[in-house]
Each structure stands twice: as structure tokens, then as C-alpha cells.
Short mmCIF file of C-alpha atoms in Angstrom, two decimals:
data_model
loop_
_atom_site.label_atom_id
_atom_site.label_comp_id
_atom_site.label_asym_id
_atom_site.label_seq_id
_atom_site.Cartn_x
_atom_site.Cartn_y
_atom_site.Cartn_z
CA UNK A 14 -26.74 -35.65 -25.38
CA UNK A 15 -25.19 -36.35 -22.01
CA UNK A 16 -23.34 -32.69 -21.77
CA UNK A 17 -19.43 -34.36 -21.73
CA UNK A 18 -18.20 -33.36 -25.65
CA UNK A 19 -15.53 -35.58 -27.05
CA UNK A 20 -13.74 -34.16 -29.94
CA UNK A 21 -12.54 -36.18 -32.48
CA UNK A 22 -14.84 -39.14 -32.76
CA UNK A 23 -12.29 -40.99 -34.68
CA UNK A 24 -8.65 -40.49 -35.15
CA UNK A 25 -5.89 -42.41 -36.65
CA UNK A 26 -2.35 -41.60 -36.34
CA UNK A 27 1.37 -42.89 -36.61
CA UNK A 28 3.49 -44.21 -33.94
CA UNK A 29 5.79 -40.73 -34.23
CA UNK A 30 2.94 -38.09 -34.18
CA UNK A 31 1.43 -36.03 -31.52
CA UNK A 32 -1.95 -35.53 -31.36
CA UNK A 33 -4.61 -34.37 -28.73
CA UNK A 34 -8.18 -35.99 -27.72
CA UNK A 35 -10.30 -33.14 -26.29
CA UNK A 36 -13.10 -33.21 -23.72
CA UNK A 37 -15.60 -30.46 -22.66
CA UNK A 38 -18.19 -30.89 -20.27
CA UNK A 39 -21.41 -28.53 -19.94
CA UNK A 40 -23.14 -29.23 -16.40
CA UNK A 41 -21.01 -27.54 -13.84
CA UNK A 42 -19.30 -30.44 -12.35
CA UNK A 43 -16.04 -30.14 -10.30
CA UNK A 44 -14.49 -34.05 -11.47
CA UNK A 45 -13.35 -35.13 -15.19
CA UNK A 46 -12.16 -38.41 -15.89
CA UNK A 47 -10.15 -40.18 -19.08
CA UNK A 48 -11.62 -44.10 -19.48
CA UNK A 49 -9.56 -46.81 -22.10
CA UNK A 50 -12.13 -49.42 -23.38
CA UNK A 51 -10.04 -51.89 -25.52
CA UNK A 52 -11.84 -54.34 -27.34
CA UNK A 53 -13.50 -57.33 -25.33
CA UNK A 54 -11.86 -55.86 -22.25
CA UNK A 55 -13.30 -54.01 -19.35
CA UNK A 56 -13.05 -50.03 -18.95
CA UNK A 57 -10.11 -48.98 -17.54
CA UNK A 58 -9.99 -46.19 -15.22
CA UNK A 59 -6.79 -44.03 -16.57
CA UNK A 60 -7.03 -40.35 -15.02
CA UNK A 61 -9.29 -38.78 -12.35
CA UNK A 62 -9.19 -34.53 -12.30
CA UNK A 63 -10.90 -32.53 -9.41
CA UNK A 64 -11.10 -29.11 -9.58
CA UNK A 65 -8.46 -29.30 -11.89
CA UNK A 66 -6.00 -31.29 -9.70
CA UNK A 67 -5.01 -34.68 -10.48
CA UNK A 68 -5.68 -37.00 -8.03
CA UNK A 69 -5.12 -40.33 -9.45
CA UNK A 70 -3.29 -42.05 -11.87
CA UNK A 71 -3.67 -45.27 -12.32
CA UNK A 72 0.08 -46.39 -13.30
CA UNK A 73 -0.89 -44.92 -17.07
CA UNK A 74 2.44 -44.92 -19.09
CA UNK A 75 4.03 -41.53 -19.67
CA UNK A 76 3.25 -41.51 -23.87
CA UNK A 77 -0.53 -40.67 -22.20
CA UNK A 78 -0.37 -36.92 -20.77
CA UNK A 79 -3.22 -35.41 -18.97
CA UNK A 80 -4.10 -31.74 -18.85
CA UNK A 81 -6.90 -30.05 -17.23
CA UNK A 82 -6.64 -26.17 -17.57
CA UNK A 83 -10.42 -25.62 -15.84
CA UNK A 84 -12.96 -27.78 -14.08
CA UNK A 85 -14.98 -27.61 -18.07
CA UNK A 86 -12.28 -29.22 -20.07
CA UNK A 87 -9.99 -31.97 -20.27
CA UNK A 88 -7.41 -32.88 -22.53
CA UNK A 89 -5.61 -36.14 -23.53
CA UNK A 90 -2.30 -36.22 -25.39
CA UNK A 91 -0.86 -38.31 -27.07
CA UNK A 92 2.59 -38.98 -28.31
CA UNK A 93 4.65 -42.20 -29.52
CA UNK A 94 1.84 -44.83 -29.11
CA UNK A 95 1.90 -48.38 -30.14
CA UNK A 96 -0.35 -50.27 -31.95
CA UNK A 97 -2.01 -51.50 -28.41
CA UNK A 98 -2.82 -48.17 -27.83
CA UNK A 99 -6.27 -48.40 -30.47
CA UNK A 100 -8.95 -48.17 -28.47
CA UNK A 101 -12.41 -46.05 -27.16
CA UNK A 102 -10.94 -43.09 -24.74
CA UNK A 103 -13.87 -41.93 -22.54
CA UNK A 104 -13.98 -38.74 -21.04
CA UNK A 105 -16.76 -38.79 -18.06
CA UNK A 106 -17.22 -36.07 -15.60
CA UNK A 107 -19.07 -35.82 -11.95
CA UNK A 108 -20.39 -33.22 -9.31
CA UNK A 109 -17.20 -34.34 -7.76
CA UNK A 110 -14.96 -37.32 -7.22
CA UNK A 111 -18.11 -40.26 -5.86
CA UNK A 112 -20.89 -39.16 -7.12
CA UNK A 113 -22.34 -40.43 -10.48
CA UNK A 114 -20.34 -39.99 -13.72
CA UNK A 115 -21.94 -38.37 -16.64
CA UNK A 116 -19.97 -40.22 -20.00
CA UNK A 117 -19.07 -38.90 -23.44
CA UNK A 118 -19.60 -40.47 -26.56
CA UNK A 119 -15.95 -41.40 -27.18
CA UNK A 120 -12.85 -40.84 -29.21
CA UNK A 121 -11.73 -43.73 -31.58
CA UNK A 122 -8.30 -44.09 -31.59
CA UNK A 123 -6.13 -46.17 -34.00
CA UNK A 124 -2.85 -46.20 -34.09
CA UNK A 125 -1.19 -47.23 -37.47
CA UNK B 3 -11.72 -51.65 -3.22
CA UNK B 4 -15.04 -53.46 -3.53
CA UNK B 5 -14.97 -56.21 -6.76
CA UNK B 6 -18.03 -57.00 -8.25
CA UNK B 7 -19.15 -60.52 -10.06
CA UNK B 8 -21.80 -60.39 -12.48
CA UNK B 9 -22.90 -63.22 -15.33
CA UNK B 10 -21.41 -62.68 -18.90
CA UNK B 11 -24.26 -62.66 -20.81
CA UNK B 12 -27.92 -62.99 -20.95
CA UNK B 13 -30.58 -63.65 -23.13
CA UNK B 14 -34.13 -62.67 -23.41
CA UNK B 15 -37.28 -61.70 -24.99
CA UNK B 16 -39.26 -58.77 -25.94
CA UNK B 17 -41.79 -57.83 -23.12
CA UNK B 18 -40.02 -59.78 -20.45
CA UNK B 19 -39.05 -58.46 -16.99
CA UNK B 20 -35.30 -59.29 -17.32
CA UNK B 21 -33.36 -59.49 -13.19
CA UNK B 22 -29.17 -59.47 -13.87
CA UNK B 23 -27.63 -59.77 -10.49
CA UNK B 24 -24.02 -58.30 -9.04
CA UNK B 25 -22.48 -59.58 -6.20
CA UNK B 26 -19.80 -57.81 -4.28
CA UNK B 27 -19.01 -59.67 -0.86
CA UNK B 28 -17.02 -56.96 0.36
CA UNK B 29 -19.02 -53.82 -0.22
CA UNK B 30 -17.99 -51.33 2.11
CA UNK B 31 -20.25 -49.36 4.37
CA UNK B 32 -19.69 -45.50 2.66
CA UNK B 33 -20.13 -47.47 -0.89
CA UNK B 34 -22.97 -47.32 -3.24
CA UNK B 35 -23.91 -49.21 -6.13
CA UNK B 36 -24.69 -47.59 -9.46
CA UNK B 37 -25.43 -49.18 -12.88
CA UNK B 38 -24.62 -48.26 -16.19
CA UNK B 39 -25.87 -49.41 -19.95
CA UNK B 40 -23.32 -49.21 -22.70
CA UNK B 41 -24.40 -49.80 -26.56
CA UNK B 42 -22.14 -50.44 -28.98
CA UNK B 43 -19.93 -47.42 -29.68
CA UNK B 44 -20.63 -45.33 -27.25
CA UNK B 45 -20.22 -44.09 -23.57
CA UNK B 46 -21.50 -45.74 -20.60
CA UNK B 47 -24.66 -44.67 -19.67
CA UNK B 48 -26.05 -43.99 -16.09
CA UNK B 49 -29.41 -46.21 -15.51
CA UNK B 50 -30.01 -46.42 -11.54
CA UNK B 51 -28.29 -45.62 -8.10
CA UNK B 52 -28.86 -46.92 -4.57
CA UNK B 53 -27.55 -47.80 -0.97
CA UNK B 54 -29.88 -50.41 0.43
CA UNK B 55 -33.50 -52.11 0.23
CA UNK B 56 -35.11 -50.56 -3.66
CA UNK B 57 -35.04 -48.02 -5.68
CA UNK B 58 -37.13 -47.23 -8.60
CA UNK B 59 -37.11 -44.79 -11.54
CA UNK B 60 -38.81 -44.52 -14.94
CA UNK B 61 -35.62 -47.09 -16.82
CA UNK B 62 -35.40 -49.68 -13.83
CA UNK B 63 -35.59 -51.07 -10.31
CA UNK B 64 -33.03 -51.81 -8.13
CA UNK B 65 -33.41 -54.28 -5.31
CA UNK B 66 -30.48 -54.38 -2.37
CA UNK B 67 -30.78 -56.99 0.58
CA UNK B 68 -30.28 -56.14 4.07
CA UNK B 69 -26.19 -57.36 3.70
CA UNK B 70 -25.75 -55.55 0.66
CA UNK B 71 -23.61 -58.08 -0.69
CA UNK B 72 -25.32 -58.04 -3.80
CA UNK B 73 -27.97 -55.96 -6.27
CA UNK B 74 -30.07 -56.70 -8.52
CA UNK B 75 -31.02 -54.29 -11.51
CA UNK B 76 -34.63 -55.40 -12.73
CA UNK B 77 -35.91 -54.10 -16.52
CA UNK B 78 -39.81 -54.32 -16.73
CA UNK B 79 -40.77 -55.44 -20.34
CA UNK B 80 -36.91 -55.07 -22.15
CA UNK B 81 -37.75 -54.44 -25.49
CA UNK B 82 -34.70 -55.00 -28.65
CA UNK B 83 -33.39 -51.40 -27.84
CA UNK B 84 -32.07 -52.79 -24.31
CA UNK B 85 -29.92 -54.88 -25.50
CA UNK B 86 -26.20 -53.44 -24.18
CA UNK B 87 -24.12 -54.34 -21.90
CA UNK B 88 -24.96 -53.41 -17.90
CA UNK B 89 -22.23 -52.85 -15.66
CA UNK B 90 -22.47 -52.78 -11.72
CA UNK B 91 -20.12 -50.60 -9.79
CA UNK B 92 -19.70 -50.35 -6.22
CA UNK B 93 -17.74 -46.99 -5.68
CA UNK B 94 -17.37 -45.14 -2.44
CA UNK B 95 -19.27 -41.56 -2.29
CA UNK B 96 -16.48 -39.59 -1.36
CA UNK B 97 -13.78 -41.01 -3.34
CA UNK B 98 -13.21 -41.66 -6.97
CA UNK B 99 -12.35 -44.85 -7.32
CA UNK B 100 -15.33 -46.25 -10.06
CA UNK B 101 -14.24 -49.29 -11.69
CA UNK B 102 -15.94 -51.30 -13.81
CA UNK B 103 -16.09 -54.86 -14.36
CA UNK B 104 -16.66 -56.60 -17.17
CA UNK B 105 -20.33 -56.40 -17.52
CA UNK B 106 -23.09 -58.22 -18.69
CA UNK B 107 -23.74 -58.59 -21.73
CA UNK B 108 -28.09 -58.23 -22.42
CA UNK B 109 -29.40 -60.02 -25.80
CA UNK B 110 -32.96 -59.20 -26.14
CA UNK B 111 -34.88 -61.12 -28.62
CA UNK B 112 -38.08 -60.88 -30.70
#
């Protein structure tokens, strides 16, 4: 238990739905963060929250939408993916932006 | 933005002290390096942080030389549970910038 929820686990959807990945984080910290792990590929860094402001996006395409509505939870959805879209989404979290990030255990996305 | 080299993989027995190096020429002076353990499935995990010469906890060492152009995260006595992948980041302490590379990959054996 590293107190940073992920909810679903696993999740498969269609190229035309809309769906939501949901993270929740229990140890007071002021900085979320969405990770991509595709297979045999390195994580990539996708969004980074503070105190529920985004302050970086790392050139994520728009079918990915971020929303942080307090410094406990953050939110991931989804709409019109592709295939190349299947992969581990990792929430993390930190005291704030720097300092070490606490990770969920992941969301398993397929897209179908 | 700091880049960091480490080996692909590495293999190893149970009860050995296993050493997997990172380099990362230009480290910049605010940046620290932190390492993580990933198994299969599941989130990167935090193992050890530091800034320069060692640091130890009850999971690992972590050695730093004077340049700090490279680390080295030491396991005493891996057993077959420690085999993941270990990542080294170099990530300044104000900013949010982690990014990981791709990791080395930690085969224990019996």
C-alpha cells in the first residue's frame, strides 16, 4: 500500500467511448502526476498537477484530458483512443513538484 | 535536463551483494538522484535518495563520487524477490521534471 489509489485496475474500451481512469492519493501531498508505461518502453512522463494547477504537459495529444479538482485526486480521461493507446497509466504523487514520488499500482488500459 | 545511462540487464545470485551503476555526465548542481524498483505489473517503487558521497537505509546503499557524474545503488545479499527492474533518475529538487530511463533490468538467480 503506497497511499496513491488507482481505480480501475484494468479497463478495455472501444475507439468511440469515453471513459475515465481515477487517482486518489492519501498522504497530504501538494503534486499528482499521470505516467504511460507501454510495453518494453520507458515511462513516460504525461501530466504534472501542483496544487491543482497544471504545470506541465509534455506535448500529450488532446484525446488524453487531465483534471485535478483538489490536491487528493486526479483524473484521466479518455476519449477516441487508438489501439497505441494500451498501456500501464501511473498516477504518482509528491510533497510537491522535486521531491520523491509516491506511485500507484496502475490502470491497464486496452483499447479494442 | 540531466540523461542518465545505465546497463540493460543484469544477472545474479541469491545472497550476492549486487552494484548496478548510472551515469549522468551532466548532473546539475540543485539535482538529486533517486532510485526506484518496478516488478512486473505494478508502480515504480521508491528504494533510496541522495546528493553526494553514501547513503544507507534498511533496502540499499547508495554510493556518489565527489563529481557526481555517476551512482551506484548497492543490494546486500539480493535474494529472488529483487528481481525488477531499477531505474536511476536525476531530477532537480525544486522542479518536476522526473524522467525515467529505461532501467535495468535485475535477474536474480537460485
Amino acid at each position: 500500500e503506497t497511499g496513491v489509489t488507482q481505480t480501475p485496475r484494468h479497463l478495455v474500451m472501444g475507439m468511440t467511448n469515453k471513459k475515465s481512469l481515477k487517482c486518489e492519493q492519501h498522504l497530504g501531498h501538494n503534486a499528482m502526476y499521470w505516467y504511460k508505461q507501454s510495453a518494453k518502453k520507458p515511462l513516460e512522463l504525461m501530466f504534472v498537477y501542483s496544487l491543482e494547477e497544471r504545470v506541465e504537459n509534455n506535448s500529450v495529444p488532446s484525446r488524453f484530458s487531465p483534471e485535478c479538482p483538489n490536491s487528493s485526486h486526479l483524473f484521466l480521461h479518455l476519449h477516441t483512443l487508438q489501439p497505441e493507446d494500451s498501456a500501464l497509466y501511473l498516477c504518482a504523487s509528491s510533497q510537491r513538484p522535486g521531491n520523491t514520488i509516491y506511485f500507484g499500482e496502475g490502470s491497464w488500459l486496452t483499447v479494442v | 535536463l540531466a540523461k542518465t545511462t545505465q546497463p540493460i540487464s543484469m544477472d545474479s545470485y541469491e545472497g550476492q551483494e549486487v552494484n548496478i551503476t548510472c551515469s549522468h555526465n551532466n548532473i546539475a548542481t540543485n539535482d538529486y538522484i533517486t532510485w526506484y524498483q518496478q516488478f512486473p505489473s505494478q508502480g515504480p517503487r521508491f528504494i533510496i535518495q541522495g546528493y553526494k558521497t553514501k547513503v544507507t537505509n534498511e533496502v540499499a546503499s547508495l554510493f556518489i563520487p565527489a563529481d557526481r557524474k555517476s551512482s551506484t545503488l548497492s543490494l546486500p545479499r539480493v535474494s529472488l524477490s529483487d528481481t525488477a527492474v531499477y531505474y536511476c533518475l536525476v531530477g532537480t529538487y525544486n522542479f518536476n521534471k522526473f524522467y525515467f530511463g529505461s532501467g535495468t533490468k535485475l535477474n536474480v538467480k537460485p
